[in-house]
């Protein structure tokens, strides 16, 4: 036997336990069962699926009714919500292998690998010299160094995103 209820509030200790209004102002206390590794207490007023445990008279909460935003079959979206239910952070695992973190406006980079290559380029630029004799094509060596580069990519680092 199952019911649909309205999540009233959560008590979180070792497990997530909720008070759920199931019908006619009858409240049920139930532990929330979710996917392994998913620590996601519902918000107040979320709709909850309840199941009765055979022979015990106890109930468990087995899921939350969620609107599908745009995930297609085979994809997964994980997100956090504020107290009003507005999405605040999102991880979108797409079926083409792309993972989007809070949108898709830019690409992540392997910062440490990029910095190694950038520093090699900067060193080559800073040590490169040209022979230049004003007003002539003579080969008299008068070396004039290019100005030193102060380029820096540290501002491109996104510290909140780490990659393998």
Coordinates of N, CA and C in Angstrom, one line a residue:
X1 N 0.8 -1.2 0.0 CA 0.0 0.0 0.0 C 0.9 1.2 0.0
X2 N 0.5 2.2 -0.7 CA 1.2 3.5 -0.8 C 0.3 4.7 -0.7
X3 N 0.9 5.8 -0.4 CA 0.2 7.1 -0.3 C 1.1 8.2 -0.8
X4 N 0.5 9.3 -1.1 CA 1.3 10.5 -1.5 C 1.0 11.5 -0.3
X5 N 2.1 12.1 0.1 CA 1.9 13.1 1.2 C 2.7 14.4 1.0
X6 N 2.6 15.3 1.9 CA 3.3 16.6 1.8 C 4.3 16.6 2.9
X7 N 5.6 16.8 2.5 CA 6.7 16.9 3.5 C 6.5 18.2 4.4
X8 N 6.4 18.0 5.7 CA 6.2 19.1 6.6 C 7.6 19.6 7.1
X9 N 8.4 18.7 7.6 CA 9.7 19.1 8.0 C 10.6 17.9 8.2
X10 N 11.9 18.2 8.3 CA 12.9 17.1 8.4 C 13.6 17.1 9.8
X11 N 13.9 16.0 10.3 CA 14.8 15.8 11.4 C 16.0 15.0 10.9
X12 N 17.2 15.6 11.0 CA 18.3 14.9 10.4 C 19.3 14.6 11.5
X13 N 19.5 13.3 11.8 CA 20.5 12.9 12.7 C 21.4 11.8 12.0
X14 N 21.2 10.6 12.2 CA 22.0 9.6 11.4 C 21.3 9.4 10.1
X15 N 19.9 9.5 10.1 CA 19.1 9.4 8.9 C 18.2 10.6 8.7
X16 N 17.7 10.7 7.5 CA 16.7 11.8 7.3 C 15.3 11.2 7.6
X17 N 14.7 11.8 8.6 CA 13.4 11.4 9.0 C 12.5 12.6 8.8
X18 N 11.3 12.4 8.2 CA 10.4 13.5 8.0 C 9.1 13.3 8.6
X19 N 8.4 14.4 8.9 CA 7.0 14.4 9.2 C 6.2 14.7 7.9
X20 N 5.4 13.8 7.6 CA 4.7 14.0 6.3 C 3.2 14.0 6.6
X21 N 2.5 15.0 6.0 CA 1.0 15.0 6.1 C 0.5 14.2 5.0
X22 N -0.2 13.1 5.3 CA -0.6 12.1 4.3 C -2.0 12.4 3.8
X23 N -3.0 12.7 4.7 CA -4.3 13.0 4.3 C -5.1 13.4 5.5
X24 N -6.0 14.3 5.3 CA -6.9 14.8 6.3 C -6.1 15.2 7.6
X25 N -5.0 15.9 7.4 CA -4.2 16.4 8.5 C -3.6 15.2 9.4
X26 N -3.5 14.1 8.8 CA -2.9 12.9 9.6 C -1.4 12.9 9.2
X27 N -0.6 13.1 10.2 CA 0.8 13.1 10.0 C 1.5 11.8 10.3
X28 N 2.4 11.5 9.4 CA 3.2 10.2 9.5 C 4.7 10.6 9.7
X29 N 5.4 9.9 10.6 CA 6.8 10.0 10.7 C 7.4 8.9 9.9
X30 N 8.4 9.2 9.0 CA 8.9 8.2 8.1 C 10.4 8.6 7.8
X31 N 11.2 7.6 7.7 CA 12.6 7.8 7.2 C 12.5 7.8 5.7
X32 N 13.4 8.7 5.1 CA 13.5 8.8 3.7 C 14.5 7.8 3.1
X33 N 14.1 7.0 2.2 CA 15.0 6.1 1.5 C 15.2 6.7 0.1
X34 N 16.5 6.8 -0.3 CA 16.9 7.4 -1.6 C 18.0 6.6 -2.2
X35 N 18.4 7.0 -3.3 CA 19.6 6.3 -4.0 C 20.8 6.4 -3.1
X36 N 21.7 5.4 -3.3 CA 22.9 5.3 -2.5 C 23.8 6.6 -2.9
X37 N 24.3 7.2 -1.8 CA 25.2 8.3 -2.0 C 24.5 9.6 -2.3
X38 N 23.1 9.6 -2.1 CA 22.3 10.9 -2.3 C 21.8 11.4 -1.0
X39 N 22.4 12.4 -0.5 CA 22.0 13.1 0.8 C 21.2 14.3 0.4
X40 N 19.9 14.2 0.2 CA 19.1 15.2 -0.3 C 17.8 15.3 0.4
X41 N 17.7 16.0 1.6 CA 16.4 16.1 2.3 C 15.5 17.0 1.4
X42 N 14.2 16.6 1.4 CA 13.2 17.4 0.7 C 13.0 18.8 1.3
X43 N 12.4 19.7 0.6 CA 12.0 21.0 1.1 C 10.6 20.8 1.7
X44 N 10.2 21.7 2.6 CA 8.9 21.7 3.1 C 7.9 21.9 1.9
X45 N 6.8 21.2 2.0 CA 5.8 21.2 0.9 C 6.1 20.3 -0.3
X46 N 7.2 19.7 -0.4 CA 7.5 18.7 -1.5 C 6.5 17.6 -1.3
X47 N 6.1 17.0 -2.5 CA 5.2 15.9 -2.5 C 6.0 14.6 -2.4
X48 N 5.6 13.7 -1.4 CA 6.4 12.6 -1.1 C 5.6 11.3 -1.3
X49 N 6.3 10.3 -1.9 CA 5.7 9.0 -2.0 C 6.0 8.2 -0.8
X50 N 4.9 7.6 -0.2 CA 5.1 6.8 1.0 C 4.7 5.3 0.8
X51 N 5.4 4.4 1.5 CA 5.0 3.0 1.4 C 4.9 2.5 2.8
X52 N 4.0 1.6 3.0 CA 3.8 1.0 4.3 C 4.7 -0.3 4.4
X53 N 5.4 -0.5 5.5 CA 6.2 -1.7 5.7 C 5.3 -2.8 6.1
X54 N 5.3 -3.9 5.4 CA 4.4 -5.0 5.7 C 4.5 -5.4 7.2
X55 N 3.3 -5.5 7.8 CA 3.2 -6.1 9.2 C 3.7 -5.2 10.3
X56 N 4.3 -4.1 10.0 CA 4.9 -3.2 11.1 C 4.1 -2.0 11.4
X57 N 3.2 -1.6 10.5 CA 2.4 -0.4 10.8 C 3.2 0.8 10.5
X58 N 4.5 0.7 10.2 CA 5.4 1.9 9.9 C 5.4 2.2 8.4
X59 N 5.8 3.5 8.2 CA 5.9 4.0 6.8 C 7.3 4.4 6.5
X60 N 7.6 4.3 5.2 CA 8.9 4.9 4.7 C 8.6 5.9 3.6
X61 N 9.4 6.9 3.5 CA 9.3 7.8 2.3 C 10.3 7.3 1.3
X62 N 9.8 7.1 0.1 CA 10.6 6.5 -1.0 C 10.9 7.4 -2.1
X63 N 10.4 8.6 -2.1 CA 10.8 9.5 -3.2 C 10.0 10.8 -3.2
X64 N 10.5 11.7 -4.0 CA 9.9 13.1 -4.0 C 9.5 13.3 -5.5
X65 N 8.3 13.9 -5.6 CA 7.8 14.2 -6.9 C 8.5 15.4 -7.4
X66 N 9.2 15.3 -8.5 CA 10.0 16.4 -9.1 C 9.6 16.7 -10.5
X67 N 9.6 17.9 -10.9 CA 9.4 18.3 -12.3 C 10.6 18.0 -13.1
X68 N 10.5 17.5 -14.3 CA 11.6 17.3 -15.2 C 11.9 18.6 -15.9
X69 N 13.1 19.1 -15.7 CA 13.5 20.4 -16.3 C 13.8 20.3 -17.8
X70 N 14.7 19.4 -18.1 CA 15.1 19.3 -19.5 C 15.9 18.0 -19.7
X71 N 16.1 17.2 -18.7 CA 16.9 16.0 -18.9 C 16.2 15.1 -19.8
X72 N 17.0 14.4 -20.7 CA 16.4 13.4 -21.6 C 16.7 12.0 -21.1
X73 N 16.0 11.0 -21.6 CA 16.3 9.7 -21.1 C 17.8 9.3 -21.2
X74 N 18.3 8.8 -20.2 CA 19.7 8.4 -20.1 C 20.6 9.5 -19.5
X75 N 20.0 10.7 -19.2 CA 20.7 11.8 -18.6 C 20.4 11.9 -17.1
X76 N 21.2 12.7 -16.4 CA 20.9 12.9 -15.0 C 21.2 14.4 -14.6
X77 N 20.4 14.9 -13.8 CA 20.6 16.3 -13.3 C 20.5 16.2 -11.8
X78 N 21.5 16.8 -11.2 CA 21.5 17.0 -9.7 C 21.5 18.5 -9.4
X79 N 20.7 18.9 -8.5 CA 20.7 20.3 -8.2 C 20.3 20.6 -6.7
X80 N 20.7 21.7 -6.3 CA 20.3 22.2 -4.9 C 19.2 23.3 -5.1
X81 N 18.4 23.4 -4.1 CA 17.3 24.5 -4.2 C 17.4 25.3 -2.9
X82 N 17.0 26.6 -3.1 CA 16.8 27.4 -1.9 C 15.5 27.1 -1.2
X83 N 15.2 27.8 -0.1 CA 13.9 27.6 0.6 C 12.7 27.8 -0.2
X84 N 12.7 28.5 -1.3 CA 11.6 28.8 -2.2 C 11.5 27.8 -3.3
X85 N 12.5 26.8 -3.4 CA 12.5 25.8 -4.4 C 13.2 26.2 -5.7
X86 N 13.8 27.4 -5.7 CA 14.6 27.8 -6.9 C 15.9 27.1 -7.0
X87 N 16.3 26.6 -8.1 CA 17.5 25.9 -8.4 C 18.7 26.9 -8.1
X88 N 19.7 26.5 -7.3 CA 20.8 27.3 -7.0 C 22.1 26.8 -7.6
X89 N 22.3 25.5 -7.6 CA 23.5 24.9 -8.2 C 23.1 23.6 -8.9
X90 N 23.8 23.3 -10.1 CA 23.3 22.2 -10.9 C 24.5 21.5 -11.5
X91 N 24.4 20.2 -11.5 CA 25.3 19.3 -12.3 C 24.5 18.5 -13.3
X92 N 24.8 18.7 -14.5 CA 24.0 18.0 -15.6 C 24.9 17.0 -16.3
X93 N 24.6 15.8 -16.2 CA 25.4 14.7 -16.9 C 24.6 14.3 -18.1
X94 N 25.2 14.7 -19.3 CA 24.4 14.6 -20.6 C 24.8 13.2 -21.2
X95 N 23.9 12.7 -22.0 CA 24.1 11.4 -22.7 C 25.2 11.4 -23.7
X96 N 25.7 12.6 -24.1 CA 26.8 12.7 -25.0 C 28.2 12.7 -24.3
X97 N 28.1 12.5 -23.0 CA 29.4 12.5 -22.2 C 29.8 13.8 -21.6
X98 N 29.1 14.9 -22.0 CA 29.4 16.2 -21.5 C 28.8 16.4 -20.1
X99 N 29.6 17.0 -19.2 CA 29.1 17.3 -17.8 C 29.1 18.8 -17.7
X100 N 28.0 19.4 -17.4 CA 27.8 20.8 -17.3 C 27.7 21.2 -15.8
X101 N 28.5 22.2 -15.3 CA 28.4 22.6 -13.9 C 27.8 24.0 -13.9
X102 N 26.7 24.2 -13.4 CA 26.0 25.5 -13.3 C 25.9 26.2 -14.7
X103 N 25.7 25.5 -15.7 CA 25.5 26.0 -17.0 C 26.6 25.6 -18.0
X104 N 26.6 26.2 -19.2 CA 27.5 25.8 -20.3 C 28.1 26.9 -21.0
X105 N 28.3 28.1 -20.3 CA 28.9 29.2 -21.0 C 30.4 29.2 -21.3
X106 N 31.1 28.3 -20.6 CA 32.6 28.2 -20.8 C 33.0 26.8 -20.6
X107 N 34.3 26.6 -20.9 CA 34.9 25.2 -20.7 C 35.8 25.2 -19.5
X108 N 35.9 24.1 -18.8 CA 36.9 24.0 -17.8 C 38.2 23.5 -18.4
X109 N 39.3 23.8 -17.7 CA 40.6 23.4 -18.2 C 41.4 22.6 -17.1
X110 N 42.3 21.8 -17.5 CA 43.2 21.2 -16.5 C 44.3 22.3 -16.2
X111 N 44.0 23.1 -15.2 CA 44.8 24.3 -14.9 C 46.3 24.0 -14.8
X112 N 46.7 23.0 -14.0 CA 48.1 22.7 -13.8 C 48.8 22.4 -15.1
X113 N 48.2 21.6 -16.0 CA 48.8 21.3 -17.3 C 48.8 22.6 -18.2
X114 N 47.8 23.4 -18.2 CA 47.8 24.6 -18.9 C 48.9 25.6 -18.4
X115 N 49.1 25.6 -17.1 CA 50.1 26.5 -16.6 C 51.5 26.1 -17.0
X116 N 51.8 24.8 -17.0 CA 53.1 24.3 -17.5 C 53.4 24.8 -18.9
X117 N 52.4 24.6 -19.8 CA 52.6 25.0 -21.2 C 52.7 26.5 -21.3
X118 N 51.9 27.2 -20.6 CA 51.9 28.7 -20.6 C 53.3 29.2 -20.1
X119 N 53.8 28.6 -19.1 CA 55.1 29.1 -18.5 C 56.2 28.8 -19.5
X120 N 56.1 27.6 -20.2 CA 57.1 27.3 -21.2 C 57.1 28.4 -22.3
X121 N 55.9 28.7 -22.8 CA 55.8 29.8 -23.8 C 56.3 31.1 -23.3
X122 N 55.9 31.5 -22.1 CA 56.4 32.7 -21.5 C 57.9 32.8 -21.4
X123 N 58.5 31.7 -21.0 CA 60.0 31.7 -20.9 C 60.6 31.8 -22.3
X124 N 60.1 31.1 -23.3 CA 60.6 31.2 -24.6 C 60.5 32.6 -25.1
X125 N 59.4 33.3 -24.9 CA 59.1 34.7 -25.3 C 60.1 35.6 -24.6
X126 N 60.3 35.4 -23.3 CA 61.2 36.3 -22.6 C 62.6 36.2 -22.9
X127 N 63.1 35.0 -23.4 CA 64.5 34.8 -23.7 C 64.8 35.0 -25.2
X128 N 63.8 35.2 -26.0 CA 64.0 35.3 -27.4 C 64.6 36.7 -27.7
X129 N 65.6 36.8 -28.6 CA 66.2 38.1 -29.0 C 66.2 38.2 -30.5
X130 N 66.3 39.4 -31.0 CA 66.4 39.7 -32.4 C 67.7 40.5 -32.6
X131 N 68.3 40.3 -33.7 CA 69.4 41.2 -34.1 C 68.8 42.3 -35.0
X132 N 69.1 43.5 -34.6 CA 68.5 44.6 -35.3 C 69.5 45.8 -35.3
X133 N 69.8 46.2 -36.5 CA 70.6 47.4 -36.7 C 69.8 48.4 -37.4
X134 N 69.5 49.5 -36.8 CA 68.6 50.5 -37.4 C 69.2 51.0 -38.7
X135 N 68.3 51.1 -39.7 CA 68.6 51.7 -41.0 C 69.5 50.8 -41.9
X136 N 69.8 49.6 -41.6 CA 70.6 48.7 -42.4 C 70.3 47.3 -42.3
X137 N 70.8 46.5 -43.3 CA 70.6 45.1 -43.3 C 71.9 44.4 -42.9
X138 N 72.8 45.1 -42.3 CA 74.1 44.5 -42.0 C 73.9 43.5 -40.9
X139 N 74.9 42.6 -40.9 CA 74.9 41.5 -39.9 C 75.7 41.7 -38.7
X140 N 76.0 43.0 -38.5 CA 76.7 43.3 -37.2 C 75.8 43.0 -36.1
X141 N 76.2 42.1 -35.2 CA 75.3 41.7 -34.1 C 75.1 42.7 -33.0
X142 N 73.9 43.3 -33.1 CA 73.5 44.2 -32.0 C 72.2 43.6 -31.5
X143 N 72.2 42.9 -30.4 CA 71.0 42.2 -30.0 C 70.1 43.1 -29.2
X144 N 68.9 43.1 -29.5 CA 67.9 43.9 -28.7 C 66.8 42.9 -28.3
X145 N 66.7 42.8 -27.0 CA 65.7 41.8 -26.4 C 64.3 42.4 -26.5
X146 N 63.3 41.6 -26.7 CA 61.9 42.0 -26.7 C 61.5 42.4 -25.2
X147 N 60.5 43.2 -25.0 CA 60.1 43.5 -23.7 C 59.7 42.2 -23.0
X148 N 59.9 42.1 -21.7 CA 59.5 41.0 -20.9 C 58.0 40.9 -20.7
X149 N 57.5 39.7 -20.8 CA 56.1 39.4 -20.7 C 55.7 39.3 -19.2
X150 N 54.6 39.9 -18.8 CA 54.1 39.8 -17.5 C 52.8 39.0 -17.5
X151 N 52.6 38.2 -18.6 CA 51.3 37.5 -18.7 C 51.2 36.5 -17.6
X152 N 49.9 36.3 -17.2 CA 49.6 35.4 -16.0 C 48.2 34.8 -16.3
X153 N 48.1 33.5 -16.1 CA 46.8 32.8 -16.3 C 46.2 32.5 -15.0
X154 N 46.7 32.8 -13.8 CA 46.2 32.4 -12.6 C 44.7 32.9 -12.3
X155 N 44.3 34.0 -13.0 CA 42.9 34.5 -12.8 C 42.0 33.6 -13.5
X156 N 42.4 32.7 -14.4 CA 41.5 31.8 -15.2 C 41.2 30.5 -14.3
X157 N 41.9 30.3 -13.2 CA 41.7 29.1 -12.4 C 40.3 29.2 -11.7
X158 N 39.6 28.1 -11.8 CA 38.3 28.0 -11.1 C 38.6 27.0 -10.0
X159 N 38.8 27.6 -8.8 CA 39.2 26.7 -7.6 C 38.1 25.8 -7.2
X160 N 36.9 26.1 -7.5 CA 35.8 25.2 -7.0 C 35.5 24.0 -7.9
X161 N 36.2 23.9 -9.0 CA 36.1 22.8 -9.9 C 37.4 22.0 -10.0
X162 N 37.4 20.8 -9.6 CA 38.7 20.0 -9.7 C 38.4 18.8 -10.7
X163 N 39.4 18.5 -11.5 CA 39.3 17.5 -12.5 C 40.4 16.4 -12.2
X164 N 40.3 15.2 -12.8 CA 41.3 14.2 -12.6 C 42.6 14.6 -13.2

